[in-house]
Short mmCIF file of C-alpha atoms in Angstrom, two decimals:
data_model
loop_
_atom_site.label_atom_id
_atom_site.label_comp_id
_atom_site.label_asym_id
_atom_site.label_seq_id
_atom_site.Cartn_x
_atom_site.Cartn_y
_atom_site.Cartn_z
CA MET A 63 31.81 -20.15 -5.58
CA ASN A 64 28.45 -18.50 -5.19
CA PRO A 65 27.49 -17.52 -8.73
CA ARG A 66 25.09 -14.84 -7.51
CA VAL A 67 27.72 -13.14 -5.41
CA ASP A 68 30.95 -13.82 -7.27
CA ARG A 69 29.98 -13.39 -10.89
CA PRO A 70 31.44 -10.31 -12.56
CA ALA A 71 29.37 -7.26 -11.71
CA PRO A 72 27.44 -6.09 -14.77
CA THR A 73 27.35 -2.43 -15.54
CA THR A 74 24.37 -0.51 -14.28
CA ARG A 75 23.46 0.18 -17.91
CA ALA A 76 23.36 -3.56 -18.61
CA VAL A 77 21.05 -4.12 -15.66
CA VAL A 78 18.72 -1.32 -16.74
CA GLU A 79 18.71 -2.52 -20.35
CA ARG A 80 17.82 -6.05 -19.22
CA HIS A 81 14.94 -4.79 -17.13
CA LEU A 82 13.65 -2.55 -19.91
CA ALA A 83 13.81 -5.48 -22.34
CA ARG A 84 11.64 -7.56 -20.02
CA ILE A 85 9.11 -4.76 -19.80
CA THR A 86 9.03 -4.50 -23.58
CA ALA A 87 8.54 -8.26 -23.89
CA ASP A 88 5.53 -8.33 -21.54
CA ASP A 89 4.59 -5.45 -19.29
CA HIS A 90 1.86 -7.47 -17.47
CA GLY A 91 -0.24 -4.29 -17.38
CA ALA A 92 2.11 -3.09 -14.67
CA TRP A 93 3.21 0.25 -16.07
CA ILE A 94 1.55 3.59 -16.76
CA THR A 95 4.64 5.66 -17.61
CA LEU A 96 8.13 4.45 -18.46
CA ASP A 97 11.16 6.73 -18.26
CA ALA A 98 13.64 4.61 -20.23
CA ASP A 99 15.87 7.40 -21.52
CA ALA A 100 16.28 9.01 -18.13
CA ALA A 101 16.92 5.63 -16.50
CA LEU A 102 19.66 4.81 -18.99
CA ALA A 103 21.22 8.25 -18.61
CA ARG A 104 21.24 7.83 -14.86
CA ALA A 105 22.76 4.35 -15.22
CA ASP A 106 25.57 5.77 -17.36
CA ALA A 107 26.20 8.49 -14.80
CA LEU A 108 26.39 5.91 -12.02
CA ASP A 109 28.79 3.74 -14.03
CA ALA A 110 30.98 6.77 -14.63
CA ARG A 111 31.00 7.65 -10.95
CA ARG A 112 31.85 4.06 -10.03
CA ALA A 113 34.69 4.00 -12.56
CA ALA A 114 36.01 7.24 -11.08
CA GLY A 115 36.11 5.62 -7.66
CA GLU A 116 33.37 7.78 -6.16
CA ALA A 117 31.42 6.52 -3.18
CA LEU A 118 27.92 5.54 -4.26
CA GLY A 119 24.65 5.43 -2.33
CA PRO A 120 23.26 2.28 -0.69
CA LEU A 121 20.83 1.65 -3.55
CA ALA A 122 23.33 2.29 -6.36
CA GLY A 123 22.44 0.28 -9.43
CA LEU A 124 19.10 -0.95 -8.08
CA THR A 125 16.03 -0.23 -10.18
CA VAL A 126 12.74 0.85 -8.67
CA ALA A 127 9.17 1.52 -9.81
CA LEU A 128 6.85 4.08 -8.25
CA LYS A 129 3.11 3.70 -7.84
CA ASP A 130 1.51 6.42 -9.92
CA ASN A 131 0.02 8.26 -6.96
CA ILE A 132 3.50 9.32 -5.81
CA MET A 133 4.44 12.71 -7.19
CA THR A 134 7.41 13.06 -9.53
CA ARG A 135 8.71 16.27 -11.01
CA ALA A 136 9.84 14.70 -14.26
CA LEU A 137 6.87 12.42 -14.96
CA PRO A 138 3.10 12.99 -14.88
CA THR A 139 1.14 11.61 -11.94
CA THR A 140 -2.19 10.20 -13.06
CA CYS A 141 -3.34 8.23 -10.00
CA GLY A 142 -4.65 5.75 -12.56
CA SER A 143 -7.64 8.00 -13.12
CA ARG A 144 -9.15 9.41 -16.29
CA LEU A 145 -9.58 12.64 -14.40
CA LEU A 146 -5.81 13.22 -14.35
CA ALA A 147 -4.70 11.17 -17.36
CA ASP A 148 -6.54 13.04 -20.11
CA PRO A 149 -3.84 14.39 -22.43
CA LEU A 150 -6.02 17.40 -23.22
CA ALA A 151 -6.16 18.38 -19.57
CA ALA A 152 -3.20 19.66 -17.64
CA PRO A 153 -1.80 16.64 -15.81
CA LEU A 154 0.00 16.90 -12.53
CA ALA A 155 3.21 17.83 -14.32
CA ALA A 156 5.63 20.74 -14.21
CA PRO A 157 5.28 23.45 -13.05
CA LEU A 158 2.75 22.06 -10.55
CA ALA A 159 4.68 18.85 -9.96
CA TYR A 160 7.45 18.13 -7.49
CA ASP A 161 9.27 15.07 -6.20
CA ALA A 162 7.72 13.34 -3.19
CA THR A 163 10.10 13.00 -0.25
CA VAL A 164 10.40 9.26 -0.86
CA VAL A 165 11.48 9.96 -4.43
CA THR A 166 14.07 12.50 -3.30
CA ARG A 167 15.44 9.94 -0.84
CA LEU A 168 15.56 7.13 -3.40
CA LEU A 169 17.47 9.35 -5.80
CA ALA A 170 19.83 10.46 -3.03
CA ALA A 171 20.53 6.77 -2.36
CA ASP A 172 21.38 6.35 -6.09
CA ALA A 173 18.42 4.16 -7.01
CA ILE A 174 17.26 4.27 -10.62
CA VAL A 175 13.60 5.08 -11.17
CA LEU A 176 12.26 3.21 -14.21
CA GLY A 177 8.79 4.75 -14.22
CA LYS A 178 5.32 4.83 -12.69
CA THR A 179 3.12 1.80 -12.12
CA ASN A 180 -0.53 0.90 -12.48
CA LEU A 181 -3.05 1.08 -9.63
CA ASP A 182 -6.72 1.17 -8.84
CA ALA A 183 -7.67 4.80 -9.42
CA PHE A 184 -6.61 6.93 -6.44
CA GLY A 185 -5.65 3.73 -4.60
CA MET A 186 -9.29 2.65 -4.25
CA GLY A 187 -9.64 -1.04 -4.95
CA SER A 188 -8.04 -4.40 -4.27
CA SER A 189 -7.43 -5.80 -7.74
CA THR A 190 -5.90 -3.09 -9.97
CA GLU A 191 -8.88 -3.36 -12.30
CA HIS A 192 -10.19 0.13 -11.57
CA GLY A 193 -7.50 1.99 -13.49
CA PRO A 194 -6.46 2.38 -17.11
CA ALA A 195 -6.13 -1.41 -17.66
CA PRO A 196 -5.91 -4.48 -15.44
CA ALA A 197 -2.53 -5.49 -14.03
CA ARG A 198 -1.96 -9.21 -14.59
CA ASN A 199 -0.41 -11.54 -12.05
CA PRO A 200 2.91 -12.88 -13.43
CA HIS A 201 2.24 -16.23 -11.70
CA ASP A 202 -1.03 -16.60 -13.66
CA PRO A 203 -2.00 -13.86 -16.12
CA THR A 204 -5.70 -14.73 -15.81
CA ARG A 205 -5.60 -13.63 -12.18
CA THR A 206 -5.33 -10.31 -10.40
CA ALA A 207 -2.01 -8.97 -9.18
CA GLY A 208 -3.89 -7.59 -6.18
CA GLY A 209 -4.39 -3.96 -5.40
CA SER A 210 -4.30 -1.20 -5.23
CA SER A 211 -0.51 -1.37 -5.76
CA GLY A 212 -0.95 -4.22 -8.26
CA GLY A 213 1.24 -2.61 -10.91
CA SER A 214 4.12 -2.28 -8.46
CA ALA A 215 3.74 -5.92 -7.40
CA ALA A 216 3.42 -7.22 -10.97
CA ALA A 217 6.53 -5.26 -12.01
CA VAL A 218 8.69 -6.76 -9.27
CA ALA A 219 7.26 -10.27 -9.67
CA ALA A 220 7.91 -10.16 -13.43
CA GLY A 221 11.56 -9.22 -12.87
CA HIS A 222 11.11 -5.73 -14.31
CA CYS A 223 12.85 -4.06 -11.38
CA HIS A 224 14.50 -4.83 -8.06
CA ALA A 225 11.84 -3.11 -5.95
CA ALA A 226 8.82 -0.85 -6.11
CA LEU A 227 7.06 1.59 -3.85
CA GLY A 228 3.35 1.31 -3.21
CA SER A 229 0.90 3.03 -0.92
CA ASP A 230 -1.01 1.06 1.69
CA THR A 231 -4.29 2.41 3.09
CA GLY A 232 -6.00 -0.87 4.04
CA GLY A 233 -3.53 -3.41 2.68
CA SER A 234 -2.59 -2.10 -0.76
CA VAL A 235 1.10 -3.03 -0.41
CA ARG A 236 0.71 -6.26 1.59
CA GLN A 237 -2.15 -7.88 -0.34
CA PRO A 238 -0.53 -7.47 -3.81
CA ALA A 239 2.76 -8.71 -2.31
CA ALA A 240 0.92 -11.79 -1.05
CA PHE A 241 -0.80 -12.44 -4.39
CA CYS A 242 2.47 -12.06 -6.33
CA GLY A 243 4.80 -13.97 -3.99
CA LEU A 244 6.73 -10.92 -2.75
CA VAL A 245 7.76 -9.22 0.45
CA GLY A 246 5.74 -6.07 1.13
CA LEU A 247 6.07 -3.73 4.10
CA ALA A 248 3.57 -1.22 5.48
CA PRO A 249 5.71 0.74 7.95
CA THR A 250 4.36 2.25 11.16
CA TYR A 251 2.04 5.20 10.54
CA GLY A 252 4.38 8.18 10.74
CA ARG A 253 7.55 6.28 9.86
CA VAL A 254 7.73 7.24 6.17
CA SER A 255 6.96 10.70 4.82
CA ARG A 256 3.83 11.08 2.72
CA PHE A 257 4.79 14.47 1.33
CA GLY A 258 3.97 14.06 -2.34
CA LEU A 259 1.59 11.09 -1.95
CA VAL A 260 -1.84 11.90 -3.37
CA ALA A 261 -4.09 11.37 -0.37
CA HIS A 262 -6.75 8.66 -0.25
CA ALA A 263 -7.54 8.41 3.50
CA SER A 264 -5.11 10.54 5.43
CA SER A 265 -5.36 8.79 8.81
CA LEU A 266 -4.51 5.47 7.15
CA ASP A 267 -2.25 6.12 4.14
CA ARG A 268 1.31 4.79 4.29
CA ILE A 269 4.07 4.33 1.71
CA GLY A 270 5.98 1.06 1.70
CA PRO A 271 8.35 -1.03 -0.44
CA LEU A 272 7.81 -4.33 -2.26
CA ALA A 273 10.69 -6.60 -3.29
CA ALA A 274 11.44 -10.20 -4.12
CA ASP A 275 13.42 -10.75 -0.91
CA VAL A 276 13.46 -9.40 2.62
CA ARG A 277 16.86 -7.74 2.50
CA THR A 278 16.08 -5.73 -0.62
CA CYS A 279 12.78 -4.68 0.94
CA ALA A 280 14.70 -3.63 4.07
CA ALA A 281 17.22 -1.64 2.06
CA PHE A 282 14.51 0.38 0.33
CA TYR A 283 12.65 0.84 3.60
CA ALA A 284 15.81 2.15 5.29
CA ALA A 285 16.35 4.58 2.44
CA ILE A 286 12.90 6.17 2.64
CA ALA A 287 12.16 6.05 6.38
CA GLY A 288 12.66 8.80 8.91
CA PRO A 289 11.35 12.21 9.90
CA ASP A 290 10.50 14.80 7.28
CA PRO A 291 9.89 18.46 8.10
CA ARG A 292 7.52 18.59 5.11
CA ASP A 293 5.18 16.00 6.66
CA ALA A 294 4.03 16.88 10.17
CA THR A 295 2.68 13.36 10.67
CA THR A 296 6.14 11.79 10.54
CA ALA A 297 7.51 10.72 13.90
CA ASP A 298 10.66 12.37 15.20
CA ARG A 299 12.32 9.04 15.93
CA PRO A 300 15.49 7.48 14.58
CA VAL A 301 15.24 4.45 12.33
CA ASP A 302 16.47 1.21 13.88
CA ARG A 303 18.97 -0.67 11.81
CA PRO A 304 17.63 -4.13 10.93
CA LEU A 305 20.30 -6.76 11.50
CA PHE A 306 20.35 -10.02 9.63
CA PRO A 307 22.51 -12.63 11.39
CA ALA A 308 23.80 -15.26 8.99
CA ALA A 309 22.05 -18.23 10.60
CA ALA A 310 19.31 -16.48 12.51
CA ARG A 311 17.13 -18.47 14.81
CA LEU A 312 14.10 -17.11 16.58
CA ASP A 313 14.69 -18.50 20.06
CA GLY A 314 12.75 -16.46 22.60
CA LEU A 315 10.50 -14.80 20.03
CA ARG A 316 6.88 -14.82 21.24
CA VAL A 317 4.34 -15.02 18.43
CA GLY A 318 0.64 -14.32 18.97
CA CYS A 319 -1.91 -16.23 16.91
CA PRO A 320 -5.49 -14.87 16.94
CA PRO A 321 -8.51 -16.87 15.79
CA LEU A 322 -9.02 -16.39 12.07
CA PRO A 323 -12.42 -15.02 11.04
CA PHE A 324 -13.43 -14.44 7.42
CA ASP A 325 -13.33 -18.14 6.46
CA PRO A 326 -9.86 -18.43 4.87
CA SER A 327 -9.56 -20.86 1.96
CA PRO A 328 -8.02 -24.33 2.48
CA ALA A 329 -4.87 -23.27 0.62
CA VAL A 330 -4.44 -20.29 2.93
CA VAL A 331 -5.13 -22.34 6.06
CA ALA A 332 -2.53 -24.93 5.00
CA ALA A 333 0.11 -22.30 4.17
CA HIS A 334 -0.55 -20.48 7.43
CA ALA A 335 -0.17 -23.71 9.43
CA ALA A 336 3.06 -24.55 7.61
CA ALA A 337 4.43 -21.08 8.37
CA LEU A 338 3.59 -21.48 12.06
CA ASP A 339 5.43 -24.81 12.03
CA ARG A 340 8.49 -23.08 10.57
CA LEU A 341 8.35 -20.40 13.25
CA THR A 342 8.23 -23.09 15.92
CA ALA A 343 11.09 -25.02 14.32
CA LEU A 344 13.19 -21.87 14.43
CA GLY A 345 12.62 -21.52 18.17
CA ALA A 346 9.66 -19.16 18.40
CA THR A 347 6.90 -19.76 20.94
CA LEU A 348 3.33 -19.62 19.70
CA THR A 349 0.64 -18.14 21.96
CA ALA A 350 -3.10 -17.91 21.37
CA ILE A 351 -4.28 -14.30 21.64
CA ALA A 352 -7.69 -12.64 21.42
CA LEU A 353 -8.59 -9.81 19.07
CA PRO A 354 -12.37 -9.71 19.64
CA SER A 355 -12.94 -6.68 17.41
CA LEU A 356 -11.16 -8.18 14.39
CA PRO A 357 -14.39 -9.41 12.70
CA HIS A 358 -15.66 -5.78 12.64
CA ALA A 359 -12.44 -4.22 11.34
CA LEU A 360 -13.47 -4.31 7.70
CA ALA A 361 -16.73 -2.43 8.27
CA ALA A 362 -15.02 0.21 10.39
CA TYR A 363 -12.28 0.61 7.81
CA ARG A 364 -14.81 0.96 5.00
CA ALA A 365 -16.66 3.73 6.82
CA LEU A 366 -13.62 5.71 7.90
CA ALA A 367 -11.76 5.36 4.60
CA ALA A 368 -14.82 6.38 2.59
CA ALA A 369 -15.43 9.47 4.72
CA GLU A 370 -11.82 10.56 4.39
CA ALA A 371 -11.76 9.78 0.68
CA ALA A 372 -14.88 11.85 0.01
CA SER A 373 -13.22 14.76 1.77
CA ASN A 374 -9.80 14.34 0.13
CA LEU A 375 -11.18 13.99 -3.38
CA ALA A 376 -13.30 17.13 -3.06
CA ARG A 377 -10.18 19.04 -4.14
CA PHE A 378 -10.37 17.58 -7.64
CA ASP A 379 -12.70 20.16 -9.12
CA THR A 380 -11.18 19.97 -12.66
CA VAL A 381 -10.62 23.72 -12.67
CA ARG A 382 -6.89 24.03 -12.09
CA TYR A 383 -5.96 20.58 -13.38
CA GLY A 384 -7.67 17.45 -14.56
CA ARG A 385 -10.24 16.63 -17.20
CA ARG A 386 -12.63 19.54 -17.56
CA VAL A 387 -16.07 19.27 -19.17
CA GLU A 388 -17.33 22.72 -20.06
CA ALA A 389 -20.82 23.55 -18.80
CA PRO A 390 -22.81 26.78 -18.41
CA THR A 391 -22.04 27.35 -14.73
CA TYR A 392 -19.15 26.68 -12.39
CA PRO A 393 -21.00 24.01 -10.31
CA ALA A 394 -22.16 22.29 -13.48
CA THR A 395 -18.61 22.30 -14.86
CA VAL A 396 -17.27 20.76 -11.67
CA ALA A 397 -20.00 18.11 -11.51
CA ALA A 398 -19.66 17.15 -15.16
CA GLY A 399 -15.87 16.95 -15.00
CA ARG A 400 -15.85 14.88 -11.83
CA ALA A 401 -18.49 12.50 -13.17
CA ALA A 402 -16.52 12.02 -16.38
CA GLY A 403 -13.22 11.57 -14.57
CA PHE A 404 -14.03 9.39 -11.57
CA GLY A 405 -14.69 5.69 -12.22
CA PRO A 406 -17.37 3.51 -10.57
CA GLU A 407 -15.35 2.47 -7.51
CA VAL A 408 -14.27 6.03 -6.70
CA ARG A 409 -17.84 7.31 -7.16
CA ARG A 410 -19.13 4.57 -4.86
CA ARG A 411 -16.72 5.56 -2.11
CA ILE A 412 -17.37 9.27 -2.52
CA LEU A 413 -21.11 8.75 -2.18
CA LEU A 414 -20.73 6.41 0.79
CA GLY A 415 -18.43 8.92 2.47
CA THR A 416 -20.74 11.81 1.67
CA HIS A 417 -23.63 9.93 3.26
CA LEU A 418 -21.63 9.11 6.40
CA LEU A 419 -20.43 12.70 6.75
CA THR A 420 -23.94 14.13 6.40
CA ALA A 421 -26.05 11.54 8.25
CA GLY A 422 -25.49 12.65 11.81
CA HIS A 423 -22.16 10.89 12.34
CA ALA A 424 -23.63 7.96 14.32
CA ALA A 425 -22.11 5.38 12.01
CA LEU A 426 -18.79 7.20 11.97
CA ASP A 427 -18.83 7.37 15.77
CA ARG A 428 -19.27 3.59 15.88
CA ALA A 429 -16.42 3.13 13.39
CA ARG A 430 -14.13 5.43 15.39
CA ALA A 431 -14.99 3.58 18.60
CA LEU A 432 -14.29 0.25 16.96
CA ARG A 433 -10.94 1.59 15.78
CA ARG A 434 -10.03 2.61 19.33
CA ARG A 435 -11.02 -0.80 20.69
CA LEU A 436 -9.15 -2.66 17.96
CA THR A 437 -6.03 -0.56 18.57
CA ALA A 438 -6.22 -1.21 22.32
CA GLU A 439 -6.64 -4.94 21.71
CA HIS A 440 -3.55 -5.03 19.46
CA HIS A 441 -1.48 -3.07 21.98
CA ALA A 442 -2.60 -5.34 24.82
CA ALA A 443 -1.66 -8.41 22.80
CA LEU A 444 1.71 -6.90 21.87
CA ASP A 445 2.41 -6.38 25.58
CA THR A 446 2.60 -10.16 25.89
CA VAL A 447 3.97 -11.20 22.48
CA ASP A 448 6.55 -9.74 20.08
CA LEU A 449 4.61 -10.34 16.88
CA ILE A 450 1.09 -11.18 15.74
CA VAL A 451 0.74 -13.54 12.78
CA THR A 452 -2.21 -13.89 10.42
CA PRO A 453 -2.62 -14.73 6.76
CA THR A 454 -2.30 -11.63 4.57
CA ALA A 455 -5.50 -12.40 2.64
CA PRO A 456 -8.22 -15.05 3.02
CA THR A 457 -7.65 -16.43 -0.49
CA VAL A 458 -5.03 -16.69 -3.20
CA ALA A 459 -5.19 -14.27 -6.15
CA PHE A 460 -8.66 -14.44 -7.65
CA PRO A 461 -9.48 -14.42 -11.39
CA LEU A 462 -9.59 -11.04 -13.13
CA GLY A 463 -13.14 -9.78 -13.36
CA ALA A 464 -14.47 -12.08 -10.63
CA ARG A 465 -14.96 -9.33 -8.05
CA ARG A 466 -14.53 -6.19 -10.09
CA ASP A 467 -18.08 -4.91 -9.74
CA ASP A 468 -18.90 -6.38 -6.34
CA PRO A 469 -17.54 -4.00 -3.69
CA LEU A 470 -18.23 -6.34 -0.78
CA ALA A 471 -16.50 -9.33 -2.36
CA LEU A 472 -13.61 -7.14 -3.47
CA ALA A 473 -13.05 -5.69 -0.01
CA ARG A 474 -13.01 -9.16 1.52
CA SER A 475 -9.45 -9.65 0.27
CA ASP A 476 -8.41 -6.89 2.71
CA ALA A 477 -10.06 -8.61 5.68
CA TYR A 478 -6.82 -9.28 7.57
CA THR A 479 -4.82 -6.25 6.46
CA VAL A 480 -7.19 -3.46 7.55
CA ALA A 481 -6.76 -4.19 11.28
CA PRO A 482 -3.08 -3.13 11.51
CA SER A 483 -3.94 -0.23 9.20
CA LEU A 484 -6.57 1.04 11.63
CA ALA A 485 -4.12 0.56 14.53
CA GLY A 486 -1.23 2.23 12.65
CA LEU A 487 1.02 -0.76 13.34
CA PRO A 488 3.86 -1.92 11.11
CA ALA A 489 2.95 -5.03 9.15
CA LEU A 490 4.80 -7.10 6.60
CA SER A 491 3.68 -9.76 4.15
CA LEU A 492 6.08 -12.47 3.06
CA PRO A 493 5.52 -15.62 1.04
CA ALA A 494 4.35 -18.62 3.04
CA PRO A 495 4.96 -22.21 1.91
CA ALA A 496 2.26 -22.75 -0.70
CA GLY A 497 1.25 -24.64 -3.83
CA THR A 498 1.12 -23.21 -7.31
CA LEU A 499 -0.23 -19.79 -6.36
CA PRO A 500 1.48 -17.65 -3.71
CA VAL A 501 0.05 -17.19 -0.23
CA GLY A 502 1.13 -14.37 2.07
CA LEU A 503 1.91 -14.51 5.77
CA GLN A 504 1.29 -11.24 7.62
CA LEU A 505 3.52 -10.27 10.56
CA ILE A 506 2.39 -7.39 12.79
CA ALA A 507 4.69 -5.70 15.33
CA ARG A 508 4.72 -2.93 17.93
CA PRO A 509 4.87 0.65 16.70
CA PHE A 510 8.25 1.49 15.16
CA ASP A 511 9.50 -2.09 15.53
CA GLU A 512 10.05 -2.74 11.85
CA ALA A 513 13.39 -4.33 12.78
CA THR A 514 11.67 -7.30 14.46
CA LEU A 515 9.41 -7.72 11.44
CA LEU A 516 12.33 -7.72 9.01
CA CYS A 517 14.61 -9.95 11.10
CA THR A 518 11.86 -12.52 11.61
CA ALA A 519 10.99 -12.45 7.94
CA ALA A 520 14.66 -12.85 7.01
CA ALA A 521 14.96 -15.89 9.27
CA LEU A 522 11.90 -17.47 7.67
CA GLU A 523 13.24 -16.66 4.22
CA ASP A 524 16.64 -18.19 5.05
CA HIS A 525 15.08 -21.44 6.33
CA PRO A 526 12.43 -22.41 3.79
CA MET B 141 -30.41 0.71 8.59
CA THR B 142 -29.52 4.35 9.10
CA SER B 143 -31.97 6.38 7.03
CA ARG B 144 -30.32 8.10 4.16
CA VAL B 145 -31.10 10.36 1.29
CA THR B 146 -31.05 8.86 -2.18
CA ALA B 147 -27.96 8.65 -4.37
CA ASP B 148 -29.06 11.56 -6.54
CA VAL B 149 -29.05 13.89 -3.52
CA LEU B 150 -25.71 12.53 -2.36
CA ALA B 151 -24.30 12.96 -5.87
CA ARG B 152 -25.35 16.61 -5.92
CA LEU B 153 -23.75 17.13 -2.52
CA ALA B 154 -20.56 15.46 -3.74
CA GLY B 155 -20.42 17.42 -7.00
CA LEU B 156 -21.07 14.52 -9.36
CA ASP B 157 -23.40 14.76 -12.35
CA LEU B 158 -24.35 11.10 -12.83
CA THR B 159 -26.82 9.34 -15.11
CA ALA B 160 -30.03 7.73 -13.88
CA ASP B 161 -28.56 4.27 -14.46
CA ASP B 162 -25.47 5.14 -12.45
CA LEU B 163 -27.60 6.46 -9.60
CA THR B 164 -29.80 3.34 -9.51
CA ARG B 165 -26.72 1.12 -9.34
CA LEU B 166 -25.15 3.30 -6.64
CA ASP B 167 -28.33 3.22 -4.54
CA GLY B 168 -28.13 -0.57 -4.52
CA ASP B 169 -24.42 -0.58 -3.72
CA LEU B 170 -24.88 1.89 -0.86
CA ASP B 171 -27.62 -0.22 0.70
CA ARG B 172 -25.35 -3.27 0.67
CA LEU B 173 -22.33 -1.38 2.01
CA LEU B 174 -24.29 0.23 4.82
CA VAL B 175 -25.65 -3.08 6.12
CA ALA B 176 -22.17 -4.03 7.32
CA ILE B 177 -21.41 -0.57 8.69
CA ASP B 178 -24.71 -0.44 10.57
CA ALA B 179 -23.83 -3.76 12.21
CA LEU B 180 -20.87 -2.18 14.00
CA PRO B 181 -21.17 -2.39 17.78
CA PRO B 182 -22.41 0.77 19.53
CA ALA B 183 -19.85 3.38 20.41
CA ASP B 184 -18.82 3.81 24.03
CA PRO B 185 -18.75 7.39 25.30
CA ASP B 186 -15.52 9.11 24.37
CA PRO B 187 -12.97 8.97 27.19
CA PRO B 188 -11.95 12.34 28.59
CA GLU B 189 -9.23 13.98 26.57
CA ALA B 190 -5.82 13.71 28.18
CA PRO B 191 -3.90 16.97 28.33
CA ILE B 192 -1.45 17.31 25.49
CA ALA B 193 2.04 16.84 26.81
CA ARG B 194 4.55 19.37 25.62
CA SER B 195 7.74 17.70 24.55
CA THR B 196 11.11 19.13 23.81
CA PRO B 197 12.33 18.52 20.29
CA ALA B 198 14.24 15.29 20.00
CA ALA B 199 17.83 15.27 18.86
CA PRO B 200 18.19 14.94 15.11
CA PRO B 201 18.17 11.31 14.06
CA PRO B 202 21.35 9.61 12.98
CA PRO B 203 21.86 9.04 9.26
CA ILE B 204 19.66 6.32 7.89
CA ALA B 205 21.48 3.02 8.16
CA VAL B 206 22.10 0.75 5.24
CA ALA B 207 20.26 -2.51 5.69
CA LEU B 208 21.96 -4.56 3.02
CA ALA B 209 24.20 -7.35 4.25
CA PRO B 210 27.72 -6.99 2.85
CA CYS B 211 27.35 -9.59 0.11
CA HIS B 212 23.64 -9.28 -0.52
CA VAL B 213 22.62 -9.45 -4.14
CA PRO B 214 19.01 -8.46 -4.74
CA ARG B 215 16.95 -11.33 -6.00
CA VAL B 216 15.24 -10.69 -9.28
CA ILE B 217 12.60 -13.16 -10.30
CA GLY B 218 13.65 -14.94 -13.48
CA GLU B 219 17.37 -14.60 -12.86
CA PRO B 220 19.57 -17.41 -11.49
#
């Protein structure tokens, strides 16, 4: 008897109560807003429907957390920023608020939303230390949970919920998944609707799921993916069904391995090598590939993301919503409110972006050119291999506070994740064989080939 | 390095009323950040724009498939 499969099914209420009790015991800094009463009411409604013999959705009884930059009608959306969290200011709540498309789809699939999770303000950061409070890594509470979706990752890793949604601009789903020992998926740009996601860098932003295992991650991905008439950037393509054969091997799979710049730590190098050995043992063929522009990806990402962020955040003028600081004139009111509301990391990116957008565009032209070259290099490599494999981050989770005020050191943890972000390619992080602290393995696939990512990850997960 | 105006001018352009200490710190941060960006390789001339192909609307996608295996039980860390 398999106790996980054959034990009596608990009620949905019992599952929700257990998860809420864990959050109460130690929230790991993961949560900004909890919606316990609504979650319990929804659990009761699901139990009643199940007892009545009604057909339930594919996520029935599964709990989920939402990064707090995803709009919800019933709960405020703070983006982890003082500018939107001030109780004296009008938050992004009814009547301005609405459910993001991903939220509508999760609810339609009968998932239970427990609440909203912590993040670096507006998704800008890699350690979830630039928000209301640090999120702590459940594997070691003195270390970061990663970022900017660190609250979502900490919540899943602490057993608070079955899955969480994060947003990934340069690695903000994959890097926290790696640091917390989870599976995290950044789908192809255009695969998942961003209607209702507060924009950070619009040519890069993606929404993706995090979960403790590949199949749960796949289930949440399948529920949220697909075209959306409310988001013109979604692709009008059907979603492939990921298949998970019981004893999957990877015979015939061609895996590309680029040289690894950015000086990965010994623990990461060892875990990466062990993961490649597992791929080979399962039948995959490893091939050396070249990505000559990879060492420049981080600089190009930083320039492009900052320019887009400066533009996107110009809308937060504190007049219609957000923390307002009264001043004699309209420009002074805007400037005072924005200065009081935006934290150091957001200010840094706004000023960098403002410089790049007003300095003749030469640097931005170089960044755009690098992005084109990097994308072409990935596509050329993926003409000869089915997947590209890299570590997710150059190090394991670093201590809280170690990089908080050093933007260059902080960004280094995104060194491997920004390349597929710039190329718009689907990428997944899954735990690699490691020591005491988790290490992530990043798989990168062709556009809209999430199925190969998930099937390969499932095979690796099934054969530890 | 690309010449740039100081942080106080950028802050005014960006609608941020910052203190002198904040501006000094940001000037230092911007210098460091721009070193890496300025090291990017030069841009090639833009390739000519390809004409935009007009496509007919695709058929509506099939319903989103369920990815769970029949007996899959989600793993929750801390549970057996």
